[in-house]
CSV table of C-alpha atoms and ligand atoms in Angstrom, one decimal:
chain,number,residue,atom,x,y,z
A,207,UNK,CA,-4.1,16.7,-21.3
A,208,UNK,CA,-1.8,13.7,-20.5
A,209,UNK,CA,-2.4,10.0,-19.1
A,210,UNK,CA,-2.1,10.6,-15.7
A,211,UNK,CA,-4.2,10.6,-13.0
A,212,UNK,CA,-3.8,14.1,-10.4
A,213,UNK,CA,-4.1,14.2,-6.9
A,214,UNK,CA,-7.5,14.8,-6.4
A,215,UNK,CA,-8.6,11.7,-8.5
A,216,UNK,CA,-5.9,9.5,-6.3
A,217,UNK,CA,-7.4,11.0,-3.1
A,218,UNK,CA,-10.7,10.3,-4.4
A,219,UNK,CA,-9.8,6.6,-5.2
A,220,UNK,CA,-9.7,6.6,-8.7
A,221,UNK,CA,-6.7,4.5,-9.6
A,222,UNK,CA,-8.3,1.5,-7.4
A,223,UNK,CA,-8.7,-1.9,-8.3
A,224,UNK,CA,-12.6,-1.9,-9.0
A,225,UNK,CA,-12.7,-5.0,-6.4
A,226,UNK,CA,-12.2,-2.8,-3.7
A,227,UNK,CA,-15.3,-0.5,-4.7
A,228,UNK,CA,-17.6,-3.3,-5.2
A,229,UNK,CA,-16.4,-5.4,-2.2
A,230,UNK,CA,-17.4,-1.8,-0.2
A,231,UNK,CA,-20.6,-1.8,-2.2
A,232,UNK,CA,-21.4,-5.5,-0.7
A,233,UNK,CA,-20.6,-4.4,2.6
A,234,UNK,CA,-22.6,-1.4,2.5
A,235,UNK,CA,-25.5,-3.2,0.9
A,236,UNK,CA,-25.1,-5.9,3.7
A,237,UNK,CA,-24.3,-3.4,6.9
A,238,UNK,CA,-21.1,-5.2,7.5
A,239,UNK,CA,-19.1,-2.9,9.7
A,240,UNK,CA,-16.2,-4.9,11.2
A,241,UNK,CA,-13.2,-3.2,12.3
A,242,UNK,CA,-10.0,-4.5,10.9
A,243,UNK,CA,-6.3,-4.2,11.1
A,244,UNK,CA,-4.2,-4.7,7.6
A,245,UNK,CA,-0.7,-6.0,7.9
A,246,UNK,CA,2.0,-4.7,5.0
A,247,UNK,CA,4.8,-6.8,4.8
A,248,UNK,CA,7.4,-8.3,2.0
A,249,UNK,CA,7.8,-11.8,1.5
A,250,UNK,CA,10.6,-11.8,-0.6
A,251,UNK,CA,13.2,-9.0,-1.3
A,252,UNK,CA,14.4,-8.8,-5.4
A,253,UNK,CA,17.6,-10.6,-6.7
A,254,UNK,CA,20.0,-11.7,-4.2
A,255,UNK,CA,19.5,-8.3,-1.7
A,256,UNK,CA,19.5,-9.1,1.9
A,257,UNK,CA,17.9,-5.9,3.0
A,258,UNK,CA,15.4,-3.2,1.9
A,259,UNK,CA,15.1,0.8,2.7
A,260,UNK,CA,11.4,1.5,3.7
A,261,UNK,CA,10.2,4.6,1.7
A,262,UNK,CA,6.9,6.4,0.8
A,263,UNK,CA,5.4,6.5,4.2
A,264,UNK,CA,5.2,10.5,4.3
A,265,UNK,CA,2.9,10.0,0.7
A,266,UNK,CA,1.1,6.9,2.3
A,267,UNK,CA,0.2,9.1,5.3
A,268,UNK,CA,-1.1,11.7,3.3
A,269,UNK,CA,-3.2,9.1,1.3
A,270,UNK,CA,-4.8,8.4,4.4
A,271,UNK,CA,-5.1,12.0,6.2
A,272,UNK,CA,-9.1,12.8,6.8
A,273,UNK,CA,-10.0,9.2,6.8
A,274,UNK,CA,-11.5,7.2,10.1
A,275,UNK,CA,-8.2,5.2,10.6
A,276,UNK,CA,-4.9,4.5,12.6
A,277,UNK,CA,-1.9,3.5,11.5
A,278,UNK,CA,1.4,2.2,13.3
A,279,UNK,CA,4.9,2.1,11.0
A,280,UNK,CA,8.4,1.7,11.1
A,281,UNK,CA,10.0,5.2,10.0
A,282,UNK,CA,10.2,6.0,6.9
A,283,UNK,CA,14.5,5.2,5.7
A,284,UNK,CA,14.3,2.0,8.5
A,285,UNK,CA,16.1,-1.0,7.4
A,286,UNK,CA,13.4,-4.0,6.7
A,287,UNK,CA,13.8,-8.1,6.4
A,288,UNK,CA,12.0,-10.0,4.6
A,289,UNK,CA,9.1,-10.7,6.4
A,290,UNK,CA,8.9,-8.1,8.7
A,291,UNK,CA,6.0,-6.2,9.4
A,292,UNK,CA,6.1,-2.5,7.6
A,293,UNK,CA,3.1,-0.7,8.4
A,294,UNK,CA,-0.2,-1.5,10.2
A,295,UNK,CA,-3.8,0.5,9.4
A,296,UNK,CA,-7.1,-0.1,11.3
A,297,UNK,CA,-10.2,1.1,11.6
A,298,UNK,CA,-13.4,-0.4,9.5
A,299,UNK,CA,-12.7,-2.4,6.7
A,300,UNK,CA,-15.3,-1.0,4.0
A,301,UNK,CA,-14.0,3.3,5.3
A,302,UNK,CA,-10.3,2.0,3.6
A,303,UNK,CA,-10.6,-0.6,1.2
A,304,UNK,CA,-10.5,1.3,-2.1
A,305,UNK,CA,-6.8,3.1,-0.7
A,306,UNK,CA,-4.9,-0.3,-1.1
A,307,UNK,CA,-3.7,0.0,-4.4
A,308,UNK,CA,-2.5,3.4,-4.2
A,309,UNK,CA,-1.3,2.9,-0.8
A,310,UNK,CA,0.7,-0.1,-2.0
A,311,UNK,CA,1.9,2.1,-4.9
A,312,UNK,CA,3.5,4.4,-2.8
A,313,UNK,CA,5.5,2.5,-0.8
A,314,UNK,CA,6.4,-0.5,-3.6
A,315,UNK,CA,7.8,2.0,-6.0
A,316,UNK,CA,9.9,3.9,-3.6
A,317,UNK,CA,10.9,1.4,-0.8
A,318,UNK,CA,12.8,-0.3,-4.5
A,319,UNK,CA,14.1,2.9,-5.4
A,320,UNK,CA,15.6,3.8,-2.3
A,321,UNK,CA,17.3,0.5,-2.0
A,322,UNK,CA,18.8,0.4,-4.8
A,323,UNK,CA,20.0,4.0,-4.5
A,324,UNK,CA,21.3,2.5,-0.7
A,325,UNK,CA,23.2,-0.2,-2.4
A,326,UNK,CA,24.7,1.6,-5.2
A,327,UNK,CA,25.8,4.6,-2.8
A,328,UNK,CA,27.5,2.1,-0.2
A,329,UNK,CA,29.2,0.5,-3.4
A,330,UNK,CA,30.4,3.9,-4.1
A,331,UNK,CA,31.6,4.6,-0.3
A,332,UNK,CA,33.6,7.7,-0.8
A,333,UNK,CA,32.7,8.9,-3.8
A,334,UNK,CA,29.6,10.9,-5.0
A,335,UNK,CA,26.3,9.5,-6.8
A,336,UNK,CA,24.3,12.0,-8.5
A,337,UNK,CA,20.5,10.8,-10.1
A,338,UNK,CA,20.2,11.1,-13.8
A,339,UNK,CA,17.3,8.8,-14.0
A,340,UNK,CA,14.1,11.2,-14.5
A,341,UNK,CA,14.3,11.1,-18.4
A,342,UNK,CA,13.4,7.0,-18.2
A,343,UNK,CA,10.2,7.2,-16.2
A,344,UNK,CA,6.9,9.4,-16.3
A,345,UNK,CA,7.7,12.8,-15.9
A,346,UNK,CA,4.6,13.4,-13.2
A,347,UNK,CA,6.4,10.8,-10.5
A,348,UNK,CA,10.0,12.8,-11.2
A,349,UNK,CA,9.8,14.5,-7.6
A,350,UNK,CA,9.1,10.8,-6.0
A,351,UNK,CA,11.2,9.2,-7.6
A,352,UNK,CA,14.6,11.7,-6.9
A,353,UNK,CA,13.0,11.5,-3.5
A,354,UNK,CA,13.6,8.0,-3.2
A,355,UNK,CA,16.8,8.2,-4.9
A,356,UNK,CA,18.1,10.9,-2.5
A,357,UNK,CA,16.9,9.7,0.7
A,358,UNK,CA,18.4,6.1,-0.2
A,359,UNK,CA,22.0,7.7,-0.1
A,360,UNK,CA,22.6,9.1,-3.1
A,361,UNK,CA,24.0,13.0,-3.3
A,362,UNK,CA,21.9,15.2,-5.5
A,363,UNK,CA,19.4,14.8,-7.4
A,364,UNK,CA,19.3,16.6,-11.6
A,365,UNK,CA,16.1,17.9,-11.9
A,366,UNK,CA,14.1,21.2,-10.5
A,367,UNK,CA,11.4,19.3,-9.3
A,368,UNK,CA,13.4,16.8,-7.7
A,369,UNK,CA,15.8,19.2,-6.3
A,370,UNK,CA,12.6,21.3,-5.0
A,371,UNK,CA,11.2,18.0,-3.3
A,372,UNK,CA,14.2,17.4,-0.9
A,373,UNK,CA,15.0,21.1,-0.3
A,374,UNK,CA,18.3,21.1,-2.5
A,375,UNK,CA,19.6,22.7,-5.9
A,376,UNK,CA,19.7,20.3,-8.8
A,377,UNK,CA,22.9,19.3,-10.1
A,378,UNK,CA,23.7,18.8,-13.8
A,379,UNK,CA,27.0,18.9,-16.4
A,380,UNK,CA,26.8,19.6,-19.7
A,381,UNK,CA,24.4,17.4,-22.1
A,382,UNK,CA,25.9,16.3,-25.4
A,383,UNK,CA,23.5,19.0,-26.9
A,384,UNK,CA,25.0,21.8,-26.0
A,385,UNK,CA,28.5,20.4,-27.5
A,386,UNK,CA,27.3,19.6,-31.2
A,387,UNK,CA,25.3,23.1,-31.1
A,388,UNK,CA,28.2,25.2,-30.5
A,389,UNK,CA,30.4,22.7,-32.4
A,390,UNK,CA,33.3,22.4,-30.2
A,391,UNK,CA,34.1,20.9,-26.5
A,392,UNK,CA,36.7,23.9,-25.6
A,393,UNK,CA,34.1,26.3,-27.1
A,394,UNK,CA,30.9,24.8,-25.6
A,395,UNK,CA,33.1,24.9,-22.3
A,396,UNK,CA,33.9,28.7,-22.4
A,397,UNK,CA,30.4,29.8,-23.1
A,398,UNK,CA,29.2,27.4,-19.9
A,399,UNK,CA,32.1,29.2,-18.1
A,400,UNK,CA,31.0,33.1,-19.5
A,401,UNK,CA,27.1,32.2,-19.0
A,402,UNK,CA,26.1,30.1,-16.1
A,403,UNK,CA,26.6,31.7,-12.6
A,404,UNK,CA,29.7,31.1,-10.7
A,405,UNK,CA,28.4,28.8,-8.2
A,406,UNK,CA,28.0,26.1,-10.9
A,407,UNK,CA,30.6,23.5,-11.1
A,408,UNK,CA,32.5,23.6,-14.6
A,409,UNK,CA,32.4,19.9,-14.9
A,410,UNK,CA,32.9,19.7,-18.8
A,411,UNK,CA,31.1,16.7,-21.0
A,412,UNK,CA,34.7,15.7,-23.0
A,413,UNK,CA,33.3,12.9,-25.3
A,414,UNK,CA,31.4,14.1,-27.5
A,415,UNK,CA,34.0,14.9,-30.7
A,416,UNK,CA,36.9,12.9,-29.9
A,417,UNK,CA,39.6,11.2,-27.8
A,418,UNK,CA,38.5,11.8,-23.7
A,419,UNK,CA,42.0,12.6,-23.0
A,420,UNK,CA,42.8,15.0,-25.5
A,421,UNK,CA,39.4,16.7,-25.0
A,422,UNK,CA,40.4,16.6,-21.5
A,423,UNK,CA,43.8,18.0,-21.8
A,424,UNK,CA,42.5,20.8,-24.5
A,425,UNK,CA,39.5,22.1,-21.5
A,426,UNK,CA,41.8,21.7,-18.8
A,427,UNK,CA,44.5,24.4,-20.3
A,428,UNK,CA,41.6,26.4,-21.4
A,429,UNK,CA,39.5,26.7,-17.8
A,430,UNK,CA,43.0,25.9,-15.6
A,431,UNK,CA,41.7,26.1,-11.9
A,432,UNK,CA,38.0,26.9,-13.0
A,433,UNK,CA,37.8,23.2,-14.5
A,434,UNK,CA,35.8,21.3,-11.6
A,435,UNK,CA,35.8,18.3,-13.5
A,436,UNK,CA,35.0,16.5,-16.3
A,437,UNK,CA,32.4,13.8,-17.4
A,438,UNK,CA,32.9,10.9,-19.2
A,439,UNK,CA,30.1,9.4,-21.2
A,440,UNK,CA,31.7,7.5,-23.6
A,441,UNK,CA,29.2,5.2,-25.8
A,442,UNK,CA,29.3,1.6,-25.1
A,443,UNK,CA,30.4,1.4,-28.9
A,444,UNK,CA,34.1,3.0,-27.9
A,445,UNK,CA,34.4,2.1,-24.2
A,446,UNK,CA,36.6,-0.9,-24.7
A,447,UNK,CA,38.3,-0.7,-21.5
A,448,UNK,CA,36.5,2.5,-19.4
A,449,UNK,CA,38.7,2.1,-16.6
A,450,UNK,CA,42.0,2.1,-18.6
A,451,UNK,CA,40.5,5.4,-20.5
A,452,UNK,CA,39.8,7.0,-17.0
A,453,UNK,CA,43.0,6.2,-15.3
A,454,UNK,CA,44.8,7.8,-18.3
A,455,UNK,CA,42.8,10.7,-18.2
A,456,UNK,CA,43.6,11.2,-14.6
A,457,UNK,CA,47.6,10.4,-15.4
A,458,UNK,CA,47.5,13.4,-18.1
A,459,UNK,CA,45.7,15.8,-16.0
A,460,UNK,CA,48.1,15.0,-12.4
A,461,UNK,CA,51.1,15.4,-14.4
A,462,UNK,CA,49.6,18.4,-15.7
A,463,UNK,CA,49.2,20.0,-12.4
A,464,UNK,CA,45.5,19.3,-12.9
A,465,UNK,CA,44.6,17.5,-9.9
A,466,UNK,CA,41.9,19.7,-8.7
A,467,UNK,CA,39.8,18.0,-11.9
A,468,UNK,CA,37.6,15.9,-10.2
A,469,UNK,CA,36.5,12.7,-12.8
A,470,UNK,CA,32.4,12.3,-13.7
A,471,UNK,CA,31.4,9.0,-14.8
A,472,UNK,CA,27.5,8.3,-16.8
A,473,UNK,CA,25.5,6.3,-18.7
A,474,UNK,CA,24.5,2.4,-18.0
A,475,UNK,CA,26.2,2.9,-14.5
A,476,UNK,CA,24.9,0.1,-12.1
A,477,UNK,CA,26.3,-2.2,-8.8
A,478,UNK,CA,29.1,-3.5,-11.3
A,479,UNK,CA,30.2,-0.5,-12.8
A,480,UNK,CA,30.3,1.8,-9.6
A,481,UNK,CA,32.1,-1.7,-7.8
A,482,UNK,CA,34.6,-1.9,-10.8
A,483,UNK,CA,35.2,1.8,-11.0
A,484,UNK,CA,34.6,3.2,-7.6
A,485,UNK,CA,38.7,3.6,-7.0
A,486,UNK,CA,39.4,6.0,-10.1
A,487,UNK,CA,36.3,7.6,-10.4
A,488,UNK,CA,35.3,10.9,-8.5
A,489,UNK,CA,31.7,10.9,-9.0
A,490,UNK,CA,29.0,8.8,-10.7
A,491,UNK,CA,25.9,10.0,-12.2
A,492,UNK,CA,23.4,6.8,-12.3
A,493,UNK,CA,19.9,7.0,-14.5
A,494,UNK,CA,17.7,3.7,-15.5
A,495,UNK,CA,19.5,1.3,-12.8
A,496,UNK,CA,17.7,3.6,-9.9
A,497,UNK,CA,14.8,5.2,-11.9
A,498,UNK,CA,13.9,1.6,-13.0
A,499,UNK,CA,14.9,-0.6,-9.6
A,500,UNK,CA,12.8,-3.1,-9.8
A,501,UNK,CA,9.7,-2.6,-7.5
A,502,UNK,CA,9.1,-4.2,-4.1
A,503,UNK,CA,6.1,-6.2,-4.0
A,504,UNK,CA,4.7,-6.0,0.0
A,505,UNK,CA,0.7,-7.2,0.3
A,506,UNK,CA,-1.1,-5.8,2.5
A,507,UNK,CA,-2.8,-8.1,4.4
A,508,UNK,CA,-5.9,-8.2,7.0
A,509,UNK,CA,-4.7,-10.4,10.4
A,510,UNK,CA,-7.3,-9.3,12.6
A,511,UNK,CA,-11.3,-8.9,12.4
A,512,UNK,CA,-13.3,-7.5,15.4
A,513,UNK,CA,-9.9,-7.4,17.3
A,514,UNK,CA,-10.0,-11.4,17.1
A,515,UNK,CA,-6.6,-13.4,15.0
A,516,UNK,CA,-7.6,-14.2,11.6
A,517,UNK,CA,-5.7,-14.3,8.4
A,518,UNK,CA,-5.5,-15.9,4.9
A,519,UNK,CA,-3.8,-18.8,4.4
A,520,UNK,CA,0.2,-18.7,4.3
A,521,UNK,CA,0.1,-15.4,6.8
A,522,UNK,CA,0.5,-15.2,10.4
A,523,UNK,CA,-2.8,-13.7,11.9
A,524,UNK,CA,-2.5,-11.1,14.6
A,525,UNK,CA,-1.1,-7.7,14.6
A,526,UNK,CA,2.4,-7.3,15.0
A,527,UNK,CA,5.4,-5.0,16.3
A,528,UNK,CA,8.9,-4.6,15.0
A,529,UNK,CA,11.1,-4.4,17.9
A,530,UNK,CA,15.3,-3.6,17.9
A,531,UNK,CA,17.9,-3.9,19.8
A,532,UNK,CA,20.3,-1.1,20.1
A,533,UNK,CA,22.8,-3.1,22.2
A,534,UNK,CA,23.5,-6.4,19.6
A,535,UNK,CA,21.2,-5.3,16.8
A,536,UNK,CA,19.0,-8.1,17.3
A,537,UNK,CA,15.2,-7.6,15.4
A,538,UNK,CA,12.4,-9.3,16.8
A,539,UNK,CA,8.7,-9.4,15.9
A,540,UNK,CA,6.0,-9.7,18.6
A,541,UNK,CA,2.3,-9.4,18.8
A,542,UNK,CA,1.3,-5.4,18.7
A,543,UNK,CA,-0.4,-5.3,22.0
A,544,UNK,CA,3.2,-6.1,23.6
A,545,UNK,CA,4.7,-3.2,25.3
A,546,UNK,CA,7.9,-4.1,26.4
A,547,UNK,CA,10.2,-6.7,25.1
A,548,UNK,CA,13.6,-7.7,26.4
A,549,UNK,CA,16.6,-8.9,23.9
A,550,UNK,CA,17.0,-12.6,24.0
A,551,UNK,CA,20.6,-12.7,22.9
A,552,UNK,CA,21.9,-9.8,24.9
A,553,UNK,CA,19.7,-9.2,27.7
A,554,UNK,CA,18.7,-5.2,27.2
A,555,UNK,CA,15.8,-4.0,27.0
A,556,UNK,CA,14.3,-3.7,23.3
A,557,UNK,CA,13.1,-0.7,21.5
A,558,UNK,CA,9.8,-0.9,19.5
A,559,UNK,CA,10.7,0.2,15.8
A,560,UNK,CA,6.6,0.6,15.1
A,561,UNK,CA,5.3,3.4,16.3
A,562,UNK,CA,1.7,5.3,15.5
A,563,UNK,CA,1.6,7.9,13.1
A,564,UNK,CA,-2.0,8.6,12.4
A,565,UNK,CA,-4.8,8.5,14.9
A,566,UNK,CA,-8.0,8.5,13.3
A,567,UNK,CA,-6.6,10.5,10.3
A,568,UNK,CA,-4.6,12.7,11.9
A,569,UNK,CA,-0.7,12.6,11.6
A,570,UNK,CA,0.9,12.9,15.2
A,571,UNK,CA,4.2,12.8,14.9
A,572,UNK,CA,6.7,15.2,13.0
A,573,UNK,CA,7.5,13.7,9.7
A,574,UNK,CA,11.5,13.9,9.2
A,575,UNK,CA,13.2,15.7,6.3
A,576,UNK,CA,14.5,13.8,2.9
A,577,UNK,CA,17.8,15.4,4.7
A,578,UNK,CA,17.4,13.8,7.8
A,579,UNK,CA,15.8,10.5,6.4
A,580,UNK,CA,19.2,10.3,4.1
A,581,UNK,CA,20.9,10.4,7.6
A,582,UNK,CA,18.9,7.8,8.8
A,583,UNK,CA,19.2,5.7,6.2
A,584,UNK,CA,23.0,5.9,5.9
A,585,UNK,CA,23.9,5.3,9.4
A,586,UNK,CA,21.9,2.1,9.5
A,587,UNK,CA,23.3,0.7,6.5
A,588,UNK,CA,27.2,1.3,6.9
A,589,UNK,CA,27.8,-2.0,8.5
A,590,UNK,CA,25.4,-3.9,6.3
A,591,UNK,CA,26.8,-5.7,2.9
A,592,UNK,CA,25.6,-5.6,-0.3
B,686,PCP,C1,23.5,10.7,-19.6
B,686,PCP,C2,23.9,9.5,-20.2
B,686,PCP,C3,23.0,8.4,-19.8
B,686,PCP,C4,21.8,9.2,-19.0
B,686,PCP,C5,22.4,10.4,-18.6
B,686,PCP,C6,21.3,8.4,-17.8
B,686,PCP,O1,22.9,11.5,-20.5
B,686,PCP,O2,24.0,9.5,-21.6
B,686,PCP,O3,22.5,7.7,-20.8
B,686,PCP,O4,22.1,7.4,-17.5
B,686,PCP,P1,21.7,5.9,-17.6
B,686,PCP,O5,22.4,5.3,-18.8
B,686,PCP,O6,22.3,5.4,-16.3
B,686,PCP,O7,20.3,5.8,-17.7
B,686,PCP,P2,23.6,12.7,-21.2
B,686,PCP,O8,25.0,12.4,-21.7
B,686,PCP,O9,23.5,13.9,-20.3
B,686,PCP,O10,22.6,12.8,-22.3
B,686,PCP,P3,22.7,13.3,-23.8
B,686,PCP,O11,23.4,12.2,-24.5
B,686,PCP,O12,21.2,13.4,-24.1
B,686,PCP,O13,23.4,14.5,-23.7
């Protein structure tokens, strides 16, 4: 019915490069059976980051399940440099070859989604980020792409099948819809509070008619203590100065008594905006500028053939291992056959951030939550900078 391509036809290796299939047809036709390992890696991060947040392995893995191979990884939320070596796969080059564009997919798409999400929740520190960003990409990658948004740091997640994918409730406000259907913010705002179930935040949409702070003021005596908050989405065409409009807001509401009113900031949030407003605000809810992060472009890459060093031009050859060390923080990259390392600048002993996950196309280890991956990913990046 749509243009999309399901699971089975991505298992099956439909969305391939037709390069793959006919280099597999040569090798077939030829008897060439070499066993290979493929190297993933990122040359070069986007903009001016520093850092990237690994993500998509737990879909990569299941790309792979069934098939005669092995792969090594760092974990899925791991901090990455450029350079560094992501992800490993060997077995015999012709039984993988058609998965390398979907494989590469997977892990492009949400390894930039998750960082973006990392930077724009550690721009936010305190306060909350909520993902609005479904409504800009193809609905059939929703659930990946809140995913990626939620396991990069950011708090919740609006759809259901987002929500569903990371074991939460979906959170939402009010759209401007329901406002001009009922006619009136106060209105609109009483029916929410009479029809949706009390665990719901009341956090009321107050721009749709007229002034924010009069909207505000008008909700806040109607609701009093059931007002969790209220969202600004102000067009661009009447922001002027957003942060001057929200810090009045807040004024009228303190003085008020309204303090418990928690502020909600959308629409074309990014790094700036959530740096710029991060102080007034309460919570931000961020769409295209996560949704649409701009993809991370790792090659995969074969380094070895018949366990012997060999490479393209412009990439090291040899399998590698990601090593850290928890003492200094220190990263290192060795051959993969190397199984101990010590720290050069501090002296302790290393710990190897690749580790196997499949062995011949089984998963052995326990694949974390988005919960716990979220947890992962936030502890590593609270000393990093943006
Ligand atoms: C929000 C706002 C933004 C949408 C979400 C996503 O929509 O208008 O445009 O944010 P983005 O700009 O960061 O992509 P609502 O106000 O809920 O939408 P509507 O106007 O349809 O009610």
């Amino acid at each position: 019915m749509f243009y999309l391509a399901d699971e089975k036809q991505i298992k099956a290796s439909r969305t391939t490069d037709v390069y793959f299939l006919r280099t597999v047809q040569i090798l077939q036709a030829k008897g060439i059976n070499k066993r290979v390992k493929m190297e993933v890696f990122l040359k070069n991060l986007p903009d001016s980051y520093k850092w990237g947040i690994f993500a998509g392995l737990e879909d990569l893995l299941r790309l792979f399940e069934g098939d005669p191979v092995d792969i090594y990884a760092i974990p899925e939320g791991s901090v990455f440099y450029e350079g560094e070596p992501v992800l490993t796969i060997e077995g015999i080059y012709k039984d993988f070859a058609p998965r390398e564009t979907a494989m590469l997919g997977f892990i492009c798409q949400a390894s930039g989604i998750a960082t973006k999400a990392a930077r724009i929740k550690k721009l936010a520190g305190s306060k909350s980020v909520v993902h609005f960003g479904a409504r800009r990409m193809h609905p059939a990658i929703t659930p990946m792409i809140e995913r990626s948004a939620y396991i990069g740091g950011m708090d919740g997640v609006a759809t259901v099948a987002g929500a569903e994918a990371i074991g939460k409730n979906p959170v939402g406000t009010m759209p401007h819809a329901l406002m001009l259907v009922v006619g009136d913010t106060v209105k609109a705002a009483k029916m929410f509070d009479e029809v949706i179930s009390e665990e719901v935040p009341r956090i009321v949409l107050i721009d749709t008619f007229m002034d924010e702070k009069f909207e505000t003021i008008r909700v806040a005596e109607e609701l009093g203590e059931k007002l969790s908050g209220v969202r600004l989405d102000t067009p661009s065409s009447r922001r002027g100065n957003f942060r001057k409009i929200i810090e009045e807001v807040r004024w009228e509401l303190d003085i008020r008594g309204y303090r418990h009113v928690k502020i909600f900031v959308s629409g074309g949030i990014d790094e700036d905006s959530v740096r710029d407003l991060a102080d007034v605000v309460d919570s931000f809810g961020v769409g295209t500028s996560v949704s649409n992060a701009k993809t991370f472009d790792f090659s995969a890459d074969i380094v070895e053939v018949e366990g012997k060093p060999l490479a393209k031009r412009g990439k090291c050859s040899g399998a590698k291992k990601l090593w850290v060390c928890d003492n200094c923080g220190n990263r290192k990259v060795t051959l993969m056959k190397e199984e101990k390392s010590m720290c050069e600048r501090c002296g302790s002993p290393m710990r190897p951030l690749t580790v196997k996950y499949m062995e011949n196309g089984k998963i052995i280890r326990d694949l974390p939550s988005a919960e716990e991956i979220r947890e992962y990913v936030l502890n590593q990046v609270k000393d990093l900078s943006v």
